[in-house]
CSV table of C-alpha atoms in Angstrom, one decimal:
chain,number,residue,atom,x,y,z
A,4,MET,CA,59.2,15.0,45.6
A,5,ASN,CA,55.8,16.0,44.6
A,6,LEU,CA,55.4,18.8,42.2
A,7,ASP,CA,52.1,18.3,41.2
A,8,GLY,CA,50.2,21.8,41.4
A,9,ARG,CA,53.3,23.4,42.9
A,10,LYS,CA,54.4,26.8,41.4
A,11,VAL,CA,57.8,26.9,40.3
A,12,LEU,CA,59.6,29.9,39.0
A,13,VAL,CA,62.5,29.1,36.4
A,14,ILE,CA,64.9,32.0,35.8
A,15,GLY,CA,66.7,32.0,32.5
A,16,ALA,CA,65.4,30.9,29.2
A,17,GLY,CA,68.6,29.2,27.8
A,18,ARG,CA,68.9,25.5,27.2
A,19,THR,CA,68.8,24.5,30.9
A,20,GLY,CA,65.9,26.6,31.8
A,21,GLN,CA,63.9,25.3,28.8
A,22,SER,CA,64.6,21.6,29.8
A,23,THR,CA,63.8,22.4,33.4
A,24,ALA,CA,60.2,24.1,32.3
A,25,ARG,CA,59.3,20.9,30.4
A,26,PHE,CA,60.3,18.4,33.0
A,27,LEU,CA,58.3,20.4,35.8
A,28,LEU,CA,55.4,20.7,33.3
A,29,GLY,CA,55.7,16.9,33.0
A,30,ARG,CA,55.5,16.5,36.8
A,31,GLY,CA,52.4,18.6,37.1
A,32,ALA,CA,53.9,21.7,38.4
A,33,ARG,CA,52.6,25.3,37.3
A,34,VAL,CA,55.6,26.8,35.5
A,35,CYS,CA,56.7,30.3,35.1
A,36,LEU,CA,59.8,31.1,32.9
A,37,LEU,CA,61.5,34.1,33.7
A,38,ASP,CA,64.1,36.0,31.3
A,39,ARG,CA,65.4,39.4,30.9
A,40,HIS,CA,65.1,39.3,27.1
A,41,ARG,CA,61.8,39.5,25.5
A,42,GLU,CA,63.1,38.3,22.2
A,43,ALA,CA,64.7,35.2,23.6
A,44,LEU,CA,61.1,34.3,25.2
A,45,ASP,CA,59.6,35.1,22.0
A,46,ARG,CA,61.7,32.7,20.0
A,47,LEU,CA,60.9,29.7,22.4
A,48,THR,CA,58.6,26.7,21.3
A,49,LEU,CA,57.6,25.6,24.6
A,50,PRO,CA,54.1,24.3,25.4
A,51,THR,CA,51.5,27.0,26.1
A,52,ALA,CA,51.1,26.0,29.5
A,53,VAL,CA,54.4,27.4,30.5
A,54,GLU,CA,53.9,30.9,31.6
A,55,LEU,CA,56.6,33.3,30.1
A,56,ARG,CA,57.5,36.6,31.9
A,57,VAL,CA,60.1,39.3,31.3
A,58,ASP,CA,62.1,39.9,34.2
A,59,ASP,CA,61.7,43.7,34.5
A,60,GLY,CA,62.2,44.0,38.3
A,61,ASP,CA,58.5,43.3,38.9
A,62,ASP,CA,57.5,41.3,41.9
A,63,GLY,CA,54.8,39.5,40.3
A,64,PRO,CA,56.4,36.3,39.4
A,65,LEU,CA,57.5,35.4,42.6
A,66,ARG,CA,54.2,35.9,44.3
A,67,GLY,CA,52.7,32.3,45.2
A,68,ALA,CA,55.9,30.6,44.2
A,69,ASP,CA,56.8,27.2,46.0
A,70,LEU,CA,60.0,26.7,44.5
A,71,ILE,CA,62.7,28.9,42.4
A,72,VAL,CA,65.3,27.2,39.9
A,73,PRO,CA,67.7,29.6,38.7
A,74,SER,CA,69.5,28.6,35.5
A,75,PRO,CA,73.7,28.1,36.1
A,76,GLY,CA,74.4,31.6,34.5
A,77,ILE,CA,71.9,33.5,37.4
A,78,ALA,CA,73.9,34.8,40.3
A,79,ARG,CA,73.1,34.9,43.8
A,80,THR,CA,72.6,38.6,43.8
A,81,HIS,CA,69.9,38.5,41.3
A,82,PRO,CA,67.0,40.4,42.9
A,83,VAL,CA,64.4,37.6,42.6
A,84,LEU,CA,66.7,35.0,44.6
A,85,GLN,CA,67.6,37.6,47.2
A,86,ARG,CA,63.8,38.3,47.8
A,87,ALA,CA,63.0,34.4,47.7
A,88,ALA,CA,65.8,34.0,50.5
A,89,ALA,CA,64.2,36.9,52.4
A,90,ARG,CA,60.7,35.1,52.2
A,91,GLY,CA,61.7,31.5,52.9
A,92,VAL,CA,60.9,30.3,49.5
A,93,PRO,CA,63.1,27.5,48.5
A,94,VAL,CA,65.9,27.8,45.8
A,95,MET,CA,66.9,24.7,44.1
A,96,SER,CA,69.5,24.4,41.0
A,97,GLU,CA,68.6,22.2,38.0
A,98,ILE,CA,71.2,19.6,39.0
A,99,GLU,CA,69.6,19.3,42.5
A,100,LEU,CA,66.0,18.8,41.1
A,101,ALA,CA,67.6,16.3,38.6
A,102,TYR,CA,69.4,14.5,41.2
A,103,ARG,CA,66.0,13.9,43.5
A,104,PHE,CA,64.6,11.9,40.2
A,105,LEU,CA,67.5,10.1,39.0
A,106,SER,CA,67.3,6.6,39.3
A,107,CYS,CA,70.9,5.5,38.1
A,108,PRO,CA,74.4,6.1,39.9
A,109,LEU,CA,75.8,9.3,39.3
A,110,LEU,CA,79.4,10.3,38.3
A,111,ALA,CA,80.2,14.2,38.6
A,112,VAL,CA,83.1,15.7,37.4
A,113,THR,CA,84.5,19.3,38.5
A,114,GLY,CA,87.8,21.6,38.4
A,115,THR,CA,88.6,24.6,36.8
A,116,ASN,CA,90.0,23.0,33.5
A,117,GLY,CA,89.7,19.5,32.0
A,118,LYS,CA,86.0,18.9,33.1
A,119,SER,CA,84.6,18.6,29.5
A,120,THR,CA,87.4,16.2,28.3
A,121,THR,CA,87.3,14.0,31.4
A,122,THR,CA,83.5,13.9,31.2
A,123,THR,CA,83.5,13.1,27.4
A,124,LEU,CA,86.4,10.3,28.0
A,125,LEU,CA,84.3,9.0,30.9
A,126,GLY,CA,81.2,8.7,28.8
A,127,ARG,CA,83.0,6.9,26.0
A,128,MET,CA,84.7,4.3,28.4
A,129,LEU,CA,81.5,3.4,29.9
A,130,GLU,CA,79.4,3.4,26.7
A,131,ALA,CA,82.1,0.9,25.4
A,132,ASN,CA,81.4,-1.3,28.4
A,133,GLY,CA,77.6,-1.4,27.9
A,134,GLY,CA,75.0,1.2,28.1
A,135,PRO,CA,72.9,3.4,27.9
A,136,VAL,CA,75.0,6.2,29.2
A,137,PHE,CA,73.8,9.6,30.0
A,138,VAL,CA,76.6,12.4,29.3
A,139,GLY,CA,76.1,15.9,29.8
A,140,GLY,CA,75.6,18.5,32.7
A,141,ASN,CA,77.3,21.6,32.0
A,142,LEU,CA,79.0,20.0,29.0
A,143,GLY,CA,75.8,20.6,27.1
A,144,THR,CA,72.8,18.4,27.7
A,145,PRO,CA,71.4,19.4,30.9
A,146,LEU,CA,71.3,16.7,33.8
A,147,ILE,CA,67.5,17.1,33.9
A,148,ASP,CA,67.2,15.8,30.4
A,149,ALA,CA,68.3,12.5,31.8
A,150,VAL,CA,64.9,12.3,33.8
A,151,GLN,CA,62.5,13.7,31.3
A,152,ALA,CA,59.5,11.6,30.6
A,153,ASP,CA,60.8,10.4,27.1
A,154,ALA,CA,64.4,9.7,28.2
A,155,PRO,CA,65.7,6.3,28.1
A,156,ALA,CA,66.5,4.2,31.3
A,157,PHE,CA,70.2,5.0,31.7
A,158,GLN,CA,72.5,2.6,33.5
A,159,VAL,CA,74.7,5.6,34.5
A,160,ALA,CA,74.8,9.1,34.4
A,161,VAL,CA,78.1,11.3,33.7
A,162,ALA,CA,77.9,14.8,34.2
A,163,GLU,CA,80.4,17.6,34.1
A,164,ILE,CA,79.5,20.0,36.9
A,165,SER,CA,80.4,23.8,37.4
A,166,SER,CA,80.6,25.6,40.5
A,167,PHE,CA,77.9,27.8,39.6
A,168,GLN,CA,75.7,24.7,39.5
A,169,LEU,CA,76.6,23.7,43.1
A,170,GLU,CA,75.6,27.2,44.6
A,171,TRP,CA,72.1,25.9,45.2
A,172,VAL,CA,72.1,22.2,46.2
A,173,GLN,CA,70.9,20.6,49.3
A,174,SER,CA,71.2,17.0,48.7
A,175,PHE,CA,73.1,16.3,45.5
A,176,ARG,CA,75.4,13.5,46.2
A,177,PRO,CA,77.3,11.7,43.4
A,178,GLN,CA,78.1,8.3,43.9
A,179,ILE,CA,81.5,9.2,42.3
A,180,ALA,CA,82.8,12.6,42.7
A,181,VAL,CA,86.0,13.7,40.5
A,182,LEU,CA,88.0,16.9,41.6
A,183,LEU,CA,90.6,17.7,38.9
A,184,ASN,CA,92.2,21.0,39.8
A,185,LEU,CA,91.8,24.6,41.0
A,186,THR,CA,93.1,27.7,39.7
A,187,PRO,CA,91.9,31.3,39.8
A,188,ASP,CA,88.6,31.7,37.9
A,189,HIS,CA,85.4,33.5,37.9
A,190,LEU,CA,86.5,36.3,40.0
A,191,ASP,CA,83.7,38.2,38.7
A,192,ARG,CA,81.2,36.0,40.5
A,193,TYR,CA,83.2,35.1,43.7
A,194,ALA,CA,85.1,37.5,46.0
A,195,THR,CA,87.9,35.3,46.5
A,196,VAL,CA,89.8,32.0,45.1
A,197,ALA,CA,88.7,30.5,48.4
A,198,ASP,CA,85.2,31.4,47.8
A,199,TYR,CA,85.5,29.7,44.4
A,200,GLY,CA,87.2,26.7,45.9
A,201,THR,CA,84.3,26.4,48.5
A,202,ALA,CA,81.9,26.3,46.0
A,203,LYS,CA,83.7,23.5,44.2
A,204,ALA,CA,84.3,21.3,47.1
A,205,THR,CA,80.5,21.1,47.6
A,206,LEU,CA,80.6,18.3,45.2
A,207,LEU,CA,82.0,16.2,47.9
A,208,ALA,CA,80.1,17.6,50.9
A,209,ARG,CA,77.1,15.1,51.2
A,210,GLN,CA,78.9,12.0,50.0
A,211,GLU,CA,78.7,9.3,52.6
A,212,THR,CA,81.0,5.9,53.5
A,213,GLY,CA,80.9,4.0,50.3
A,214,ASP,CA,81.0,6.6,47.9
A,215,ILE,CA,84.1,7.4,45.9
A,216,ALA,CA,86.1,10.7,45.8
A,217,VAL,CA,88.5,10.8,42.7
A,218,LEU,CA,91.3,13.3,43.8
A,219,ASN,CA,94.3,14.6,41.9
A,220,ARG,CA,96.9,14.4,44.4
A,221,ASP,CA,99.2,16.6,42.5
A,222,ASP,CA,97.0,19.5,43.0
A,223,PRO,CA,97.7,20.7,46.7
A,224,TRP,CA,94.2,22.2,47.1
A,225,VAL,CA,92.5,19.2,45.6
A,226,TRP,CA,94.4,16.6,47.8
A,227,GLU,CA,93.5,18.7,51.0
A,228,GLN,CA,89.8,17.9,50.3
A,229,ARG,CA,90.4,14.2,51.2
A,230,SER,CA,90.1,15.3,54.9
A,231,ARG,CA,86.6,17.1,54.3
A,232,THR,CA,84.8,13.9,52.8
A,233,ARG,CA,83.3,10.7,54.2
A,234,ALA,CA,83.8,9.1,51.0
A,235,THR,CA,86.7,6.7,50.2
A,236,CYS,CA,89.3,8.9,48.5
A,237,ILE,CA,91.2,7.4,45.5
A,238,SER,CA,94.0,9.4,43.9
A,239,PHE,CA,95.4,10.0,40.4
A,240,GLY,CA,98.8,11.7,39.8
A,241,ARG,CA,102.0,11.6,38.2
A,242,ASP,CA,104.0,9.2,40.3
A,243,PRO,CA,103.3,5.7,41.2
A,244,VAL,CA,101.3,4.7,44.3
A,245,GLU,CA,99.7,1.3,45.6
A,246,PHE,CA,96.4,2.2,44.9
A,247,GLY,CA,95.0,4.6,42.3
A,248,GLY,CA,96.0,5.8,38.9
A,249,PHE,CA,99.6,7.1,37.9
A,250,LEU,CA,101.7,7.3,34.9
A,251,ASP,CA,104.6,4.8,34.1
A,252,GLY,CA,106.3,6.4,30.8
A,253,ASP,CA,103.8,6.3,28.0
A,254,THR,CA,101.4,4.1,30.1
A,255,LEU,CA,98.5,4.7,32.4
A,256,VAL,CA,98.1,2.5,35.3
A,257,TYR,CA,95.5,2.1,37.8
A,258,TRP,CA,96.0,-0.1,40.6
A,259,GLY,CA,93.0,-0.9,42.4
A,260,PRO,CA,91.8,-3.8,44.8
A,261,GLU,CA,92.7,-6.4,42.1
A,262,PRO,CA,96.1,-8.2,42.8
A,263,GLN,CA,97.6,-6.7,39.5
A,264,PRO,CA,97.6,-3.4,38.2
A,265,ARG,CA,95.7,-2.5,34.6
A,266,SER,CA,97.8,-0.9,32.1
A,267,PHE,CA,96.6,1.3,29.5
A,268,PRO,CA,99.2,2.3,26.8
A,269,LEU,CA,99.0,5.7,25.2
A,270,ALA,CA,100.9,5.1,21.8
A,271,ARG,CA,97.7,5.5,19.7
A,272,VAL,CA,96.1,8.0,21.8
A,273,LYS,CA,95.7,11.4,19.8
A,274,LEU,CA,95.3,13.6,22.9
A,275,GLN,CA,98.5,15.3,23.6
A,276,GLY,CA,100.0,17.1,26.2
A,277,ALA,CA,100.5,16.8,30.2
A,278,HIS,CA,96.9,18.1,30.9
A,279,ASN,CA,95.4,15.6,28.8
A,280,ARG,CA,97.3,12.9,30.5
A,281,GLU,CA,95.9,14.0,33.7
A,282,ASN,CA,92.5,13.9,32.3
A,283,MET,CA,92.9,10.4,31.1
A,284,LEU,CA,94.1,9.3,34.4
A,285,ALA,CA,91.2,10.9,36.1
A,286,ALA,CA,89.0,9.2,33.7
A,287,VAL,CA,90.9,5.8,33.9
A,288,THR,CA,90.5,5.9,37.6
A,289,ALA,CA,86.9,6.8,37.9
A,290,ALA,CA,85.6,4.5,35.3
A,291,SER,CA,87.4,1.7,36.9
A,292,MET,CA,86.0,2.2,40.2
A,293,LEU,CA,82.3,2.8,38.8
A,294,LEU,CA,82.5,-0.4,36.7
A,295,ARG,CA,83.7,-2.4,39.7
A,296,ARG,CA,81.5,-0.7,42.7
A,297,PHE,CA,78.3,0.3,41.0
A,298,VAL,CA,77.2,-0.6,37.6
A,299,TRP,CA,78.3,-4.2,36.4
A,300,ALA,CA,79.8,-5.4,39.7
A,301,ASP,CA,77.0,-8.0,40.0
A,302,ALA,CA,77.9,-9.3,36.5
A,303,GLU,CA,81.7,-9.8,37.4
């Protein structure tokens, strides 16, 4: 993706917007950063080459724009996004932009609850097996930071992904996608729970044969998504299965392609509660598949 000389309008001057502006500038783009709050813009320490504009409803920032990158908190109803769509100006989320420059396998986690815990657990598991590992996304550090000019050469990226981030993706395709659960949420942004679920399911939409979808078989909506992806589906849940993750008393069990299952006793684990056992099951299942299929498979 060639950004040299292209005018890119970034909407939202929070952490994601600032990181996106820095990345784009480093790739030779002409960057305009738009925010509703003048005081937020005044506090920034971005390079002077980044044009800072107050979002006052004026059409000026959109003129000549080749690409729009909205921050996750910017709703699809934002006037600039509506005008961009009417004029055919491409709109791309920060995770989509980052994905197009990412050179390592991507493991992405979404769901209504447990995203941050599962993402953190996955990061620590993979770091314990060798690194370096990028851990971030909606969790805190924007995914775009994994592809900045001064970023290390990550062996794998683990990203928490929100429904908001998935609204403007075109080719975003994690090699391993984890879908934890779905409960009613963000109904100030989505008309129905079904619309919210559709946004979440976008995580799986572009996966191909050979990719992995890690699905919670105890959540009916999540389990239904196995019929809507081309990825190989691996499940986790409470009851034993021949292939996937499950609980055996106080032990997490993962049974994959190997002749024998792998067991992970919980006696010394400080995380408590059924929801955290679910998060740990998801993390163990996803990490086991990633380590086998993508990262250290050649060394095994």
